[in-house]
Short mmCIF file of C-alpha atoms in Angstrom, two decimals:
data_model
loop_
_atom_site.label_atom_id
_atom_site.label_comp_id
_atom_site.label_asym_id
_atom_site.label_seq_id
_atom_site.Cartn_x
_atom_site.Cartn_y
_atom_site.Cartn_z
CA UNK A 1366 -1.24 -3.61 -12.52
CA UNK A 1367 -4.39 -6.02 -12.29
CA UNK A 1368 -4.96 -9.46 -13.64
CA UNK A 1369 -5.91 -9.79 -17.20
CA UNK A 1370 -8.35 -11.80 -19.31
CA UNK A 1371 -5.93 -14.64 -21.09
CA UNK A 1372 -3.82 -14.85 -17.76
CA UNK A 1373 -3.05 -18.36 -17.33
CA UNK A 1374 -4.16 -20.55 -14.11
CA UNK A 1375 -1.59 -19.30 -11.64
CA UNK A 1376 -3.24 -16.13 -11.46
CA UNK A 1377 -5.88 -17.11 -8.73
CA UNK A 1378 -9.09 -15.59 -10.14
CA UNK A 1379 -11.15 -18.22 -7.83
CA UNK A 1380 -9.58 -15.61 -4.50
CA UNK A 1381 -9.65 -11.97 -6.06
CA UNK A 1382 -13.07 -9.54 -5.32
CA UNK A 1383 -13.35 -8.90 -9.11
CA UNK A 1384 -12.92 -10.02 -12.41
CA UNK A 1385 -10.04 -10.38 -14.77
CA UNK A 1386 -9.38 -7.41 -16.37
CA UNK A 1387 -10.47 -7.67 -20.34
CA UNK A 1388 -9.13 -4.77 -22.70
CA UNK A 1389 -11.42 -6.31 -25.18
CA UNK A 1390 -14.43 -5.31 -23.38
CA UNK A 1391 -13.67 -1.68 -23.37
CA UNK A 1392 -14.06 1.00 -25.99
CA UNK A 1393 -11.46 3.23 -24.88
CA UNK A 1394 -8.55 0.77 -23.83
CA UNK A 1395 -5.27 1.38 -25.62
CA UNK A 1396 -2.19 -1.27 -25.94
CA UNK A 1397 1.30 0.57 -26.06
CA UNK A 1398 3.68 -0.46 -28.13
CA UNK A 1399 7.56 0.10 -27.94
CA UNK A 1400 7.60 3.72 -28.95
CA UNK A 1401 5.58 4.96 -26.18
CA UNK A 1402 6.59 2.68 -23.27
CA UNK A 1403 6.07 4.76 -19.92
CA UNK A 1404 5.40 2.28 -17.15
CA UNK A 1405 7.09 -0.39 -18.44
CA UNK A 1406 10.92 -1.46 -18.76
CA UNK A 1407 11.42 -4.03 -21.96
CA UNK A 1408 10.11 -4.48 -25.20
CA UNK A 1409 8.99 -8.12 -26.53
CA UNK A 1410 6.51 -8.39 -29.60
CA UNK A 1411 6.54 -4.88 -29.78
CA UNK A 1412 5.15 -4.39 -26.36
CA UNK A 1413 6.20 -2.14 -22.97
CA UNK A 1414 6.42 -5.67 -21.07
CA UNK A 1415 7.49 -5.47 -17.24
CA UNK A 1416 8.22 -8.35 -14.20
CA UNK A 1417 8.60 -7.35 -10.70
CA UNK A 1418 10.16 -9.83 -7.54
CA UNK A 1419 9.31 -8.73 -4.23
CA UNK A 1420 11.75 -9.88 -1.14
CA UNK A 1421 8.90 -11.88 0.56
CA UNK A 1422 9.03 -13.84 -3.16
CA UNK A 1423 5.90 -13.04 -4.58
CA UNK A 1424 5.82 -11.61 -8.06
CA UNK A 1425 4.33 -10.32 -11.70
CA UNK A 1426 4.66 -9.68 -15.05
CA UNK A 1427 2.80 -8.13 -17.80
CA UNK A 1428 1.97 -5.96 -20.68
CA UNK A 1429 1.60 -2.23 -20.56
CA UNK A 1430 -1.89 -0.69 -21.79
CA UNK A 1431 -4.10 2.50 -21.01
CA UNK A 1432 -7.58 2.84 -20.44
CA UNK A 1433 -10.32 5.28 -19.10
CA UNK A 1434 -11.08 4.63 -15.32
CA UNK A 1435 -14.35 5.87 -14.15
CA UNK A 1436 -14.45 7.90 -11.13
CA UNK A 1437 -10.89 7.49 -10.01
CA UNK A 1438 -10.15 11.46 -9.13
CA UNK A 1439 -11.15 13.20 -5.92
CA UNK A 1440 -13.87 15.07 -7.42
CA UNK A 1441 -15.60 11.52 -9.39
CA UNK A 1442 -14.44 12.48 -12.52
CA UNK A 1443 -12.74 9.55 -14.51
CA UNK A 1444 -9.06 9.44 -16.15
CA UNK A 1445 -6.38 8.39 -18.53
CA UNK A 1446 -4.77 5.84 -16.70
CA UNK A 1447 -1.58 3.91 -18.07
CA UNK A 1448 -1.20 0.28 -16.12
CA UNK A 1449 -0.11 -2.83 -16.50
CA UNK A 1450 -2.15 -5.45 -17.58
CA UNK A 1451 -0.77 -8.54 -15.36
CA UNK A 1452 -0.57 -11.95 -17.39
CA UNK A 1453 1.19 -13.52 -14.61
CA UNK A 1454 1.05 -13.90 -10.75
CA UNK A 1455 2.87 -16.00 -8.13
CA UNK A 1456 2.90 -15.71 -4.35
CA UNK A 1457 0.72 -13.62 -2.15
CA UNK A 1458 -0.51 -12.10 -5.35
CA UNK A 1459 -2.55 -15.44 -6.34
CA UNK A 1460 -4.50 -15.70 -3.16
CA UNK A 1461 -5.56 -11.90 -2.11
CA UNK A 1462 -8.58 -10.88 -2.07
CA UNK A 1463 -7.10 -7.15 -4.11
CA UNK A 1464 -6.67 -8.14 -7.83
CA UNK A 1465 -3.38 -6.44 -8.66
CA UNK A 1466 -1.63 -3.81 -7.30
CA UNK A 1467 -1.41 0.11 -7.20
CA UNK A 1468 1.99 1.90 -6.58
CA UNK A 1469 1.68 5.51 -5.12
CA UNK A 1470 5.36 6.92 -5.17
CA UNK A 1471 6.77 9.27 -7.13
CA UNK A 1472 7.78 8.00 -10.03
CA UNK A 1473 6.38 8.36 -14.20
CA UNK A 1474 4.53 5.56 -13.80
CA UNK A 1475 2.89 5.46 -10.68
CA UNK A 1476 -1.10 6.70 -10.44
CA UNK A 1477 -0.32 9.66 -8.22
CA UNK A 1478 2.30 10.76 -11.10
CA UNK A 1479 -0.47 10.28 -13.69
CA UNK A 1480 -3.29 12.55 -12.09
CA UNK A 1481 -3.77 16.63 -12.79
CA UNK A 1482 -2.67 16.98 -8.89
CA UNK A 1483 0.25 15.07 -7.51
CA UNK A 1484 -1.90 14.40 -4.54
CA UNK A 1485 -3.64 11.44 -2.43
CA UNK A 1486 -4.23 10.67 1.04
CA UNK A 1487 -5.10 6.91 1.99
CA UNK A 1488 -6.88 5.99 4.89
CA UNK A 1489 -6.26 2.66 6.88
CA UNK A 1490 -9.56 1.78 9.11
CA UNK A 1491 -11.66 -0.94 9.86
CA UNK A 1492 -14.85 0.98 8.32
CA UNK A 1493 -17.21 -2.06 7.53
CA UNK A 1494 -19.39 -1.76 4.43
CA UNK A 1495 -22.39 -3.88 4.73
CA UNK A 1496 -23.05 -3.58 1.11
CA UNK A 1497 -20.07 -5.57 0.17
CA UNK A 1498 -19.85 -7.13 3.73
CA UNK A 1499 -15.75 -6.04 3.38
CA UNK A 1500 -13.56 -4.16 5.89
CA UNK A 1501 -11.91 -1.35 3.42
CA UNK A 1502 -10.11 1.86 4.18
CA UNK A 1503 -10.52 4.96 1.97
CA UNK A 1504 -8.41 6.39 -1.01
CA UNK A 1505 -8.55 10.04 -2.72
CA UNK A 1506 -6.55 10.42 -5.34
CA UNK A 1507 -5.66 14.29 -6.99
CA UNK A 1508 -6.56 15.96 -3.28
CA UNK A 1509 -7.64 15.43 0.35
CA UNK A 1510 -10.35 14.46 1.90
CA UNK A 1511 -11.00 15.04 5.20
CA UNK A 1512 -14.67 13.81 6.12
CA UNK A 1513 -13.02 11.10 7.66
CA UNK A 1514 -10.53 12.42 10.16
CA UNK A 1515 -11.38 12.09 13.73
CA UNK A 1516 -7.81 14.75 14.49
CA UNK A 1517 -6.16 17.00 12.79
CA UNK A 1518 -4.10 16.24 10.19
CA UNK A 1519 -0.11 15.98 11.14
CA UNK A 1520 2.17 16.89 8.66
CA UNK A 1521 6.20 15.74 7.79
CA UNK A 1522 8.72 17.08 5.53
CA UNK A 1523 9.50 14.83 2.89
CA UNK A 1524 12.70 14.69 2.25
CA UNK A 1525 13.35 11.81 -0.36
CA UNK A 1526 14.77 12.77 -3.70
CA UNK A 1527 13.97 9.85 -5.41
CA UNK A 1528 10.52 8.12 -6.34
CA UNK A 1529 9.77 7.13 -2.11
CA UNK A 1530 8.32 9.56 0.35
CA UNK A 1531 11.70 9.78 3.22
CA UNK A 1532 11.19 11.39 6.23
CA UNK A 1533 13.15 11.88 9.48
CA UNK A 1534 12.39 10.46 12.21
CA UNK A 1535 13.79 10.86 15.62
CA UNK A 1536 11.21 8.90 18.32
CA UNK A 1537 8.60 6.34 17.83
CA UNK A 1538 6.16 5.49 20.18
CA UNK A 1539 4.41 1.99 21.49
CA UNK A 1540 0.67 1.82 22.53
CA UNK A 1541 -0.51 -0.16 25.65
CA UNK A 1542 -2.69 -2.84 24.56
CA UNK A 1543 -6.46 -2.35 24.76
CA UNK A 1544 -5.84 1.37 24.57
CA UNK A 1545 -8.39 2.07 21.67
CA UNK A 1546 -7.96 2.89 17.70
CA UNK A 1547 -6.47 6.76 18.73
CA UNK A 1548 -3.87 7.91 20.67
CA UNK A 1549 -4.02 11.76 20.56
CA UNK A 1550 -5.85 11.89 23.97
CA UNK A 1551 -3.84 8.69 25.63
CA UNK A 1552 -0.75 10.15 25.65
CA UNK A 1553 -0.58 8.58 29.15
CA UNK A 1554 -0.65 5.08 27.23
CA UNK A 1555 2.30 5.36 25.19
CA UNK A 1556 5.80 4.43 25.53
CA UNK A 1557 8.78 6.24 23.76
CA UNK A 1558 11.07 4.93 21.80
CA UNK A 1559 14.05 7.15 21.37
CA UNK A 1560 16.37 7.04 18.74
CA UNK A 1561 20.47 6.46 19.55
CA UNK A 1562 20.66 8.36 15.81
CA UNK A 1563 17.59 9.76 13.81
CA UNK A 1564 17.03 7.88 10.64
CA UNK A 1565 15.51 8.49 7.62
CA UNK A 1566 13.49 5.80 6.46
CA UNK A 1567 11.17 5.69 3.68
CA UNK A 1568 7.32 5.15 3.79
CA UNK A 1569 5.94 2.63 0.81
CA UNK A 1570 2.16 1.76 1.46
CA UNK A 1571 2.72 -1.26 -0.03
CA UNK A 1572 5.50 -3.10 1.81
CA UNK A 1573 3.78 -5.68 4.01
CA UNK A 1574 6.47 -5.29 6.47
CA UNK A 1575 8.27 -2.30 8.96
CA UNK A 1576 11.66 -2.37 8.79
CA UNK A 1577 13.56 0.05 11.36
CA UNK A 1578 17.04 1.34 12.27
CA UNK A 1579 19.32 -0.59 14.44
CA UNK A 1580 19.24 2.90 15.78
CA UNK A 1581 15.83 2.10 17.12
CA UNK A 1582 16.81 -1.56 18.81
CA UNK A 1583 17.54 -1.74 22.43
CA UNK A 1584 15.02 0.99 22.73
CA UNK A 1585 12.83 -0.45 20.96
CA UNK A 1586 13.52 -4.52 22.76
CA UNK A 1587 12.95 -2.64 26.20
CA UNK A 1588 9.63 -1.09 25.39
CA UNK A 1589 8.21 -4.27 23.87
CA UNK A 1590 9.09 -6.13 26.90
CA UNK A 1591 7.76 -3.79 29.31
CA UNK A 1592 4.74 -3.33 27.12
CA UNK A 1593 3.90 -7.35 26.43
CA UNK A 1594 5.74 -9.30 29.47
CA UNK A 1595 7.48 -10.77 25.94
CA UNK A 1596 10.84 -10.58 24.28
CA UNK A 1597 10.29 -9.28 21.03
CA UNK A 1598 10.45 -12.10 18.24
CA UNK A 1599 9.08 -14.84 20.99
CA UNK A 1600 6.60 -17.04 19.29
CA UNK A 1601 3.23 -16.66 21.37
CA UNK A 1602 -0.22 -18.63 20.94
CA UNK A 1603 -2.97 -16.57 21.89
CA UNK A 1604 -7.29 -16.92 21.99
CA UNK A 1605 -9.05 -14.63 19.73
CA UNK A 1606 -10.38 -12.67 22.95
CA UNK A 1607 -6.95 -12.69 23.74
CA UNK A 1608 -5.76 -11.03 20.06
CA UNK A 1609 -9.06 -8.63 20.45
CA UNK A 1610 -8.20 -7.34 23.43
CA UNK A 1611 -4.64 -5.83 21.86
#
């Protein structure tokens, strides 16, 4: 979903990179009404409306439309894409830089549905573009990309059978600070973090925090310890050289 033209004031245009979305302004833009309703879940003046409430408290709500997006597939082709258009933000939501939000699971209504290939890979770096002058990461959507990797790619079973990616996991492993971006060749630097039971947690690329099992915790207390001089959950005030040097 991204912020629309009409939204009222709590929708924080004055901190988002771009504009307000405007259906108005585009020749191809579609709103759905109640007999067609495939991202959203209730129907109010005959449109697919939909509000979503996030733990952390932020949320938004909105009306369901579709529209053409230029050069959203892997090979810069454009697409059908079915979203909502937000007319309502609170939280974290009004002050990002992102407008809106993009959901990449599994299910109808999610982007990675909607493409020819149920593919994508996201990258997470801190690639500067000096044209924009704004740290971004990289997304393909519909297929893989792999100009970017630095290793080769490592692959998990996913095991979820509902709309998240699940996986197994058995051991997790904590990097010494100051230890660089990779850790294929500084296998030296990392500490293990075995499992009592393996656990099966799902990955969403858009929680904003890691939850683990309790599986995971006296493990996991010990090697943060070791690894920090700190118990885990101690409240530290550090320099920026300091946070750098991590």
């Amino acid at each position: 979903g991204f912020p629309c033209t009409g939204c009222n004031v709590s929708c924080g245009q004055d901190y988002h990179l771009n504009e307000p979305y405007n259906e108005l302004d585009s020749a191809c833009s579609t709103s759905i009404d109640c007999t067609d309703c495939k991202t959203a879940l209730t129907c109010s003046n005959n449109r697919c409306e939909m509000s979503v409430q996030y733990v952390e408290g932020s949320s938004w709500s909105g009306y369901e439309v579709e529209d053409y997006i230029a050069g959203l597939r892997y090979d810069g082709e454009g697409m059908l894409l079915r979203f909502i258009c937000q007319t309502s933000l609170t939280g974290l939501f009004q002050t990002q830089l992102e407008d809106g939000i993009m959901g990449l699971g599994k299910g109808r209504s999610s982007i990675v549905s909607q493409a020819e290939h149920k593919q994508f890979s996201i990258c997470l770096t801190l690639a500067f573009e000096a044209s924009t002058e704004v740290t971004r990461g990289f997304l393909i959507l519909g297929s893989v990309n792999s100009t970017h990797h630095k290793t080769p790619v490592v692959y998990a079973r996913d095991i979820g059978t509902s709309s998240f990616y699940q996986v197994r996991i058995n051991k997790i492993f904590l990097q010494a600070p100051g230890s660089g971006m990779s850790v294929v060749s500084q296998t030296d630097l990392l500490h293990p973090v075995e499992a009592a039971i393996a656990s099966t947690p799902i990955l969403d690329s858009g929680t904003t925090c890691t939850y683990l099992n309790l599986g995971f915790r006296q493990a996991f207390l010990e090697a943060w310890e070791q690894l920090t001089d700190h118990p885990f959950g101690s409240i530290l005030r550090i320099s920026e050289e300091q946070l750098s040097e991590l």
